[in-house]
XYZ file of C-alpha atoms in Angstrom:
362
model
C -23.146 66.100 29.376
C -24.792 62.411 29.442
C -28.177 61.673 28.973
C -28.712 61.172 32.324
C -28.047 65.052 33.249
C -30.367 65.704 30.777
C -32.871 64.177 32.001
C -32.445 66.010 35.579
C -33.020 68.738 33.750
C -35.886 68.516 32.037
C -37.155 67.455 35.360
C -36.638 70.238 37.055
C -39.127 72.841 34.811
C -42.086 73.600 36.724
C -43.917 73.729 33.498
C -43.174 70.206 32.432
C -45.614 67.194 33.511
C -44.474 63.988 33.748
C -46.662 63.577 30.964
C -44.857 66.443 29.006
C -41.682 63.946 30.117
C -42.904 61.327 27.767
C -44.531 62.956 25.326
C -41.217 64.825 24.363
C -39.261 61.991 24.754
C -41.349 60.566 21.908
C -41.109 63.039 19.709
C -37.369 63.946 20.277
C -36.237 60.473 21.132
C -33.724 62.003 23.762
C -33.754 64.883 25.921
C -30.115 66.056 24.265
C -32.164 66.719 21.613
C -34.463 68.559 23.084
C -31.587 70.969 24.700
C -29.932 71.256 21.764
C -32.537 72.625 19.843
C -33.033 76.052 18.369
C -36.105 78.534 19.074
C -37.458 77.505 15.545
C -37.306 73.733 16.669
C -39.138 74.583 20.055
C -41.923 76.376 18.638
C -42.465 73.602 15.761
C -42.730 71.015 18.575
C -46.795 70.152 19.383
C -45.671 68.853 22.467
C -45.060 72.495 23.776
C -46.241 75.676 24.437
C -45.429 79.405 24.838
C -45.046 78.963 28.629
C -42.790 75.635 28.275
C -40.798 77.517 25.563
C -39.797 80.458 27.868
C -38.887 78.077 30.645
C -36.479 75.868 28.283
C -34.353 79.091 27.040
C -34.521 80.984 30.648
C -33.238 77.728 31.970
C -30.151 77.275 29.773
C -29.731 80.641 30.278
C -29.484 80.541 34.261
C -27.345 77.489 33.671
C -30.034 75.969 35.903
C -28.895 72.640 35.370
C -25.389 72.962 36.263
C -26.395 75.067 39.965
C -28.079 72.167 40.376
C -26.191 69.619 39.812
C -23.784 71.726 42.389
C -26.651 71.442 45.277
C -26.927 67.730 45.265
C -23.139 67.262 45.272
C -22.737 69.516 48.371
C -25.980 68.043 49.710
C -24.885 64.628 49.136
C -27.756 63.706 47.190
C -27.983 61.041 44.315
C -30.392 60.463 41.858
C -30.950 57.687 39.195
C -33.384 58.427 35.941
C -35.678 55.735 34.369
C -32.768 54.695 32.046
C -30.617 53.338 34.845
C -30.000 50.146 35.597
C -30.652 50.504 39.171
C -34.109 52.293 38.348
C -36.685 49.734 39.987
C -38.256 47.324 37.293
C -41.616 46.976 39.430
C -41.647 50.894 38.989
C -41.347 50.993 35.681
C -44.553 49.171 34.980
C -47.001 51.570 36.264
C -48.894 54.681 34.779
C -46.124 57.565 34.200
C -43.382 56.652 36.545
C -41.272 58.945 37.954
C -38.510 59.829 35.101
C -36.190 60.667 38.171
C -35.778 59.935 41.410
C -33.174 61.435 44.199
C -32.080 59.203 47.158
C -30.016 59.141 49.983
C -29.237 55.381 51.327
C -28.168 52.249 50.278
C -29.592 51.598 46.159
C -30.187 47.747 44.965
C -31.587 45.674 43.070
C -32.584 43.187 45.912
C -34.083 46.106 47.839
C -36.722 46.967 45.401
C -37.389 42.686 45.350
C -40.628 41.664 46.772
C -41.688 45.086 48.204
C -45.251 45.306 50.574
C -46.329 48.702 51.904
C -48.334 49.959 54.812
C -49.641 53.045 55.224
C -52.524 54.368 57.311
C -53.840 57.192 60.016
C -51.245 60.348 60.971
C -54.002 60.072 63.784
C -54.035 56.666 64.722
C -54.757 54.856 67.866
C -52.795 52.687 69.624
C -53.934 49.163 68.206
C -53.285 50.654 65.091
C -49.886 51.996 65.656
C -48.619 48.280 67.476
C -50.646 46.584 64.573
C -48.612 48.795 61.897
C -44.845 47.827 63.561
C -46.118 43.799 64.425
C -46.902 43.754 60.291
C -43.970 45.492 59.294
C -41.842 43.663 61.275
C -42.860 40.307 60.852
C -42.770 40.679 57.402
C -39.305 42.593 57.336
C -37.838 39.429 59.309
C -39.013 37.531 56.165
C -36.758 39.599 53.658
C -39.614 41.557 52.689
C -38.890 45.313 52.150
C -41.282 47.537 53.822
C -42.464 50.703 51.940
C -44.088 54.179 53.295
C -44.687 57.579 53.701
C -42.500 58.549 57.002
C -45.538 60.165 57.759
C -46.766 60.342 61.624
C -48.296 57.431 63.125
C -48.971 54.511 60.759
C -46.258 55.143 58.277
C -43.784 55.898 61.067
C -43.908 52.579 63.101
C -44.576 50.768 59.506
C -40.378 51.961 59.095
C -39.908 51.018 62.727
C -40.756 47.773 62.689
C -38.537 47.164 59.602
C -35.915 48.245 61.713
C -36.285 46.414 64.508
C -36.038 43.443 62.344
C -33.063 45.154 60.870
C -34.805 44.383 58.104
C -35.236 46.510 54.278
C -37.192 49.856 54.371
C -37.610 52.378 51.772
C -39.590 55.957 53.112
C -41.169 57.452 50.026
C -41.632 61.692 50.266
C -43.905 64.114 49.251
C -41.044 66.984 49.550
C -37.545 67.553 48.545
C -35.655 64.889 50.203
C -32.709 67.574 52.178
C -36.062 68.203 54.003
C -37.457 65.922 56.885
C -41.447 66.108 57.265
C -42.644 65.727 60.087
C -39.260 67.191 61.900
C -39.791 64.654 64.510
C -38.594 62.284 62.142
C -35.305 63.611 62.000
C -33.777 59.988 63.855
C -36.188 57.560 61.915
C -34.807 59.364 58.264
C -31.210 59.237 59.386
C -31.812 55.628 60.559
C -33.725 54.544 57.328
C -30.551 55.924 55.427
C -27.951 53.964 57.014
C -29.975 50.387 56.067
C -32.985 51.563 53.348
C -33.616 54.185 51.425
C -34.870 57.744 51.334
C -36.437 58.317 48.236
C -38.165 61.217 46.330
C -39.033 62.494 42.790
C -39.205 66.203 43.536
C -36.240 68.191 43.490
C -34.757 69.806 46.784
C -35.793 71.881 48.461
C -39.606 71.441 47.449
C -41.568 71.782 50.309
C -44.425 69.643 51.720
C -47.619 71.069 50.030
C -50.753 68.718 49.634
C -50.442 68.436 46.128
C -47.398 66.747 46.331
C -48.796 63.621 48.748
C -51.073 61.875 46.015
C -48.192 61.877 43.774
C -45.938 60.148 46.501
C -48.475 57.513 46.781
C -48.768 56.260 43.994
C -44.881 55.603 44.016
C -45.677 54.037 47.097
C -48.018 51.338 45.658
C -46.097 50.946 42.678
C -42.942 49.547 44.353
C -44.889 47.135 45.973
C -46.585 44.246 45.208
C -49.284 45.204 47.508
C -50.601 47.712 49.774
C -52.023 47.036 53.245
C -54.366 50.206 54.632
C -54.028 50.012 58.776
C -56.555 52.426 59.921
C -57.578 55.231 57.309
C -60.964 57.730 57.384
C -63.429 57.548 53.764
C -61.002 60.689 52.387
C -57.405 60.434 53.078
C -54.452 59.605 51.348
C -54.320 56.277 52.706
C -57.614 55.752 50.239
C -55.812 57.151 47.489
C -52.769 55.174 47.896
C -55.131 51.904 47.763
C -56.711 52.895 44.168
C -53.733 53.750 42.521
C -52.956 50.139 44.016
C -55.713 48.712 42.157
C -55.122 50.797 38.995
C -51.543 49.226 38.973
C -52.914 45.973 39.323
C -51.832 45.105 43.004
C -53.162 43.383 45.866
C -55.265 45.174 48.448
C -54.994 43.885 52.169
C -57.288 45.915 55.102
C -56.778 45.144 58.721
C -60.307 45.603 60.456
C -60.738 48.326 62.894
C -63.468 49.664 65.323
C -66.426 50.586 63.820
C -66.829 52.816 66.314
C -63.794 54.926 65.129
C -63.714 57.417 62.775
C -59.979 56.276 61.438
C -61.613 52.675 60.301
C -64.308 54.014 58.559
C -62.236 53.898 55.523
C -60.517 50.520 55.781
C -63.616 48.278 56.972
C -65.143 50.134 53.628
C -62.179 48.806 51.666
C -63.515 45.447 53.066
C -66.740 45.864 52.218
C -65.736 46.428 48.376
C -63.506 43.833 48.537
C -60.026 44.389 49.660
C -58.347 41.502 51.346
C -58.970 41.237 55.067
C -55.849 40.773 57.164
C -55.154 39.313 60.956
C -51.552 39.056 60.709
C -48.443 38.960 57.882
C -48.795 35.199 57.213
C -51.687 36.484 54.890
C -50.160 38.428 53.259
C -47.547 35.414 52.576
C -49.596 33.426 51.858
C -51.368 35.205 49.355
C -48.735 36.903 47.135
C -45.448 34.795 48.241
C -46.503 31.168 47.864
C -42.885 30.039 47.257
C -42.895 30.437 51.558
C -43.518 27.488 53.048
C -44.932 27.547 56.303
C -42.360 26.339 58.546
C -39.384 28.362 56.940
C -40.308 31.390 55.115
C -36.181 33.048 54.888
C -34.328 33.912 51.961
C -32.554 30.984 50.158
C -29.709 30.949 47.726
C -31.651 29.503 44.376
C -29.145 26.826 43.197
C -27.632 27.701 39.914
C -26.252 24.492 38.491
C -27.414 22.438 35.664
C -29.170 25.736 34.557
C -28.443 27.071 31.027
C -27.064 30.936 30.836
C -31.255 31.454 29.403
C -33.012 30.110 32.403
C -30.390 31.908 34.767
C -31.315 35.215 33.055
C -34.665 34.099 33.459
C -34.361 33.539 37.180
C -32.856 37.098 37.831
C -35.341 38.845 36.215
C -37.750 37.447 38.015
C -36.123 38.692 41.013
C -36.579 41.986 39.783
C -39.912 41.385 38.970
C -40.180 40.397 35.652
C -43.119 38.417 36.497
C -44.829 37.577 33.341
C -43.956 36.142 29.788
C -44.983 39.360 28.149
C -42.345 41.457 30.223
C -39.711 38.671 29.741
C -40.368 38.503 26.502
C -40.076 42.645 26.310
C -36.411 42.834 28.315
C -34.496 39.834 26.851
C -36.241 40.394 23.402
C -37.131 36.340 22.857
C -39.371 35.186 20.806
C -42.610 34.475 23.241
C -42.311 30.710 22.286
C -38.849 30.461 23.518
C -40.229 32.360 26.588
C -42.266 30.202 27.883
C -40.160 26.812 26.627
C -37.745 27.958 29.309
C -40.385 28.790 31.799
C -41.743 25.191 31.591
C -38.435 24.193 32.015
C -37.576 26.135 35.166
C -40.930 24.741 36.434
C -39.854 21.287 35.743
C -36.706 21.725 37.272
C -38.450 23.135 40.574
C -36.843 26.566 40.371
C -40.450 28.475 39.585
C -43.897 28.863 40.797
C -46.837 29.890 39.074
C -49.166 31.528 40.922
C -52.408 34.176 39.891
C -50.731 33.750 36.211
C -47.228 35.474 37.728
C -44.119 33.405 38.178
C -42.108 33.676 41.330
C -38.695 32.132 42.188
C -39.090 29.513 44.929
């Protein structure tokens, strides 16, 4: 088996946190390791206990791995691990990221570039629901990828806008992904598939339970670079999505509601402690994508030549969003002088923006 399989399995013990995840992974350095270890080496592990022990030998004993393995090839299900190239850098920088993730869809680099998500009321009224798809879809017309929680009402016409602008979307769930919550999102997941993503860390056939949700959202705001709450009470999810958004140090956008109703009670509060207040996309532009400029704010090709094979490499992972020296520093293993020689460089040469101590590709 590769590494990657045995990562799905590790995965898939209920016993074993995401913390567990990482703490094993330090001590055993790979999770073939791990597998391949005998009772004696379990029980001298620290990072385990009686409970995780049983589960490890009942599970090679089931050949849980392998049935699995079975259900997402007849369910048509893919998955990449936190090893993969195609795993999202942006993901990878927050608090415990998701060691695996399953998708159905269309997987990229570009898709994960330059991510925004907007989530908000299941219960939301009608200014909140047009506000959600005007957002989504301006921005999505701007090559910006639009991330939620296919949830009712906010979430759902977040995704619809995004497609009306047959633009990027990626719908982030709190369940297995073979199972569509709510069921009257059946159309909206199949159309999400054939243009975005579908994406989930829990294994199929896990179903919707409320623990699940705060988990989900903090995928949600790590993808993205920020997080704009459209209607949300003072205790709902929407809440919880924004302070995992400030605990992974991104932006916080509100769009102001009726006081009068209940649903904005939470996002003019969010104001009022100083989350970004928002009228329309071109703040949110303006504010985290400077290398827009007004008039034209598409896509262009970055022009390659006269570039050396460093400051190309450079470029790309900023793409990805590498957006710091440390980070650069950390993937291409370059000395931090050398670093930030070639990001004066790029400057120079008009390829890069600095902005809020982050570079961007203009």
């Amino acid at each position: 088996m590769k590494e990657k399989e045995y990562i799905l399995w590790i995965n898939l013990l209920q016993t074993i946190t995401v913390k567990n995840y990482y703490d094993l992974y330090d001590y055993f350095d790979n999770m073939e390791s791990l597998y391949q270890c005998s009772e004696d080496q379990l029980s001298a592990c620290p990072v385990l206990d009686d409970k995780n022990i049983e589960e490890i030998k009942s599970s090679k004993c089931n050949l849980l791995l392998e049935q699995h393995l079975d259900t997402l090839k007849n369910k048509n299900i893919e998955y990449i691990t936190i090893q993969d190239e195609q795993y999202p850098p942006i993901l990878k920088n927050i608090h415990l990221p998701p060691p695996i993730i399953y998708y159905r869809g269309k997987i990229s680099n570009s898709i994960f570039d330059n991510c925004i998500s907007i989530v908000g009321s299941r219960n939301a009224s009608y200014y909140g629901l047009k506000s959600s798809e005007k957002i989504a879809l301006d921005l999505a017309s701007k090559n910006i990828t639009i991330v939620s929680g296919l949830a009712r009402g906010i979430d759902s016409m977040a995704h619809v806008g995004a497609l009306k602008a047959k633009g990027k979307t990626i719908a982030i769930l709190g369940n297995g992904i073979d199972i569509i919550y709510p069921k009257e999102n059946k159309y909206l997941y199949k159309q999400i598939t054939e243009i975005g993503l579908i994406m989930s860390e829990f294994p199929p056939g896990t179903k919707p339970i409320n623990y699940n949700f705060p988990r989900r959202n903090r995928i949600v705001s790590g993808l993205s670079l920020g997080t704009v709450i459209i209607e949300a009470a003072c205790k709902s999810g929407s809440l919880i999505t924004a302070k995992y958004a400030l605990e992974q140090g991104r932006e916080v956008y509100a769009l102001p509601g009726n006081v009068n109703n209940t649903n904005s009670k939470g996002t003019n509060l969010l104001i009022k402690e100083g989350a970004k207040i928002i009228t329309s996309c071109n703040d949110i532009l303006e504010d985290i994508f400077p290398m827009f400029s007004a008039s034209d704010r598409k896509k262009e090709v970055t022009d390659l030549t006269n570039l050396t094979n460093e400051e190309i490499q450079i470029l790309k992972l900023i793409k990805m969003g590498y957006w710091d020296s440390d980070k650069l520093h950390q993937k291409l293993n370059l000395p931090i002088k050398s670093i930030n020689y070639l990001l004066t460089t790029l400057e120079i040469k008009n390829k890069i923006v600095i902005y809020k101590g982050n570079y961007f590709v203009k």
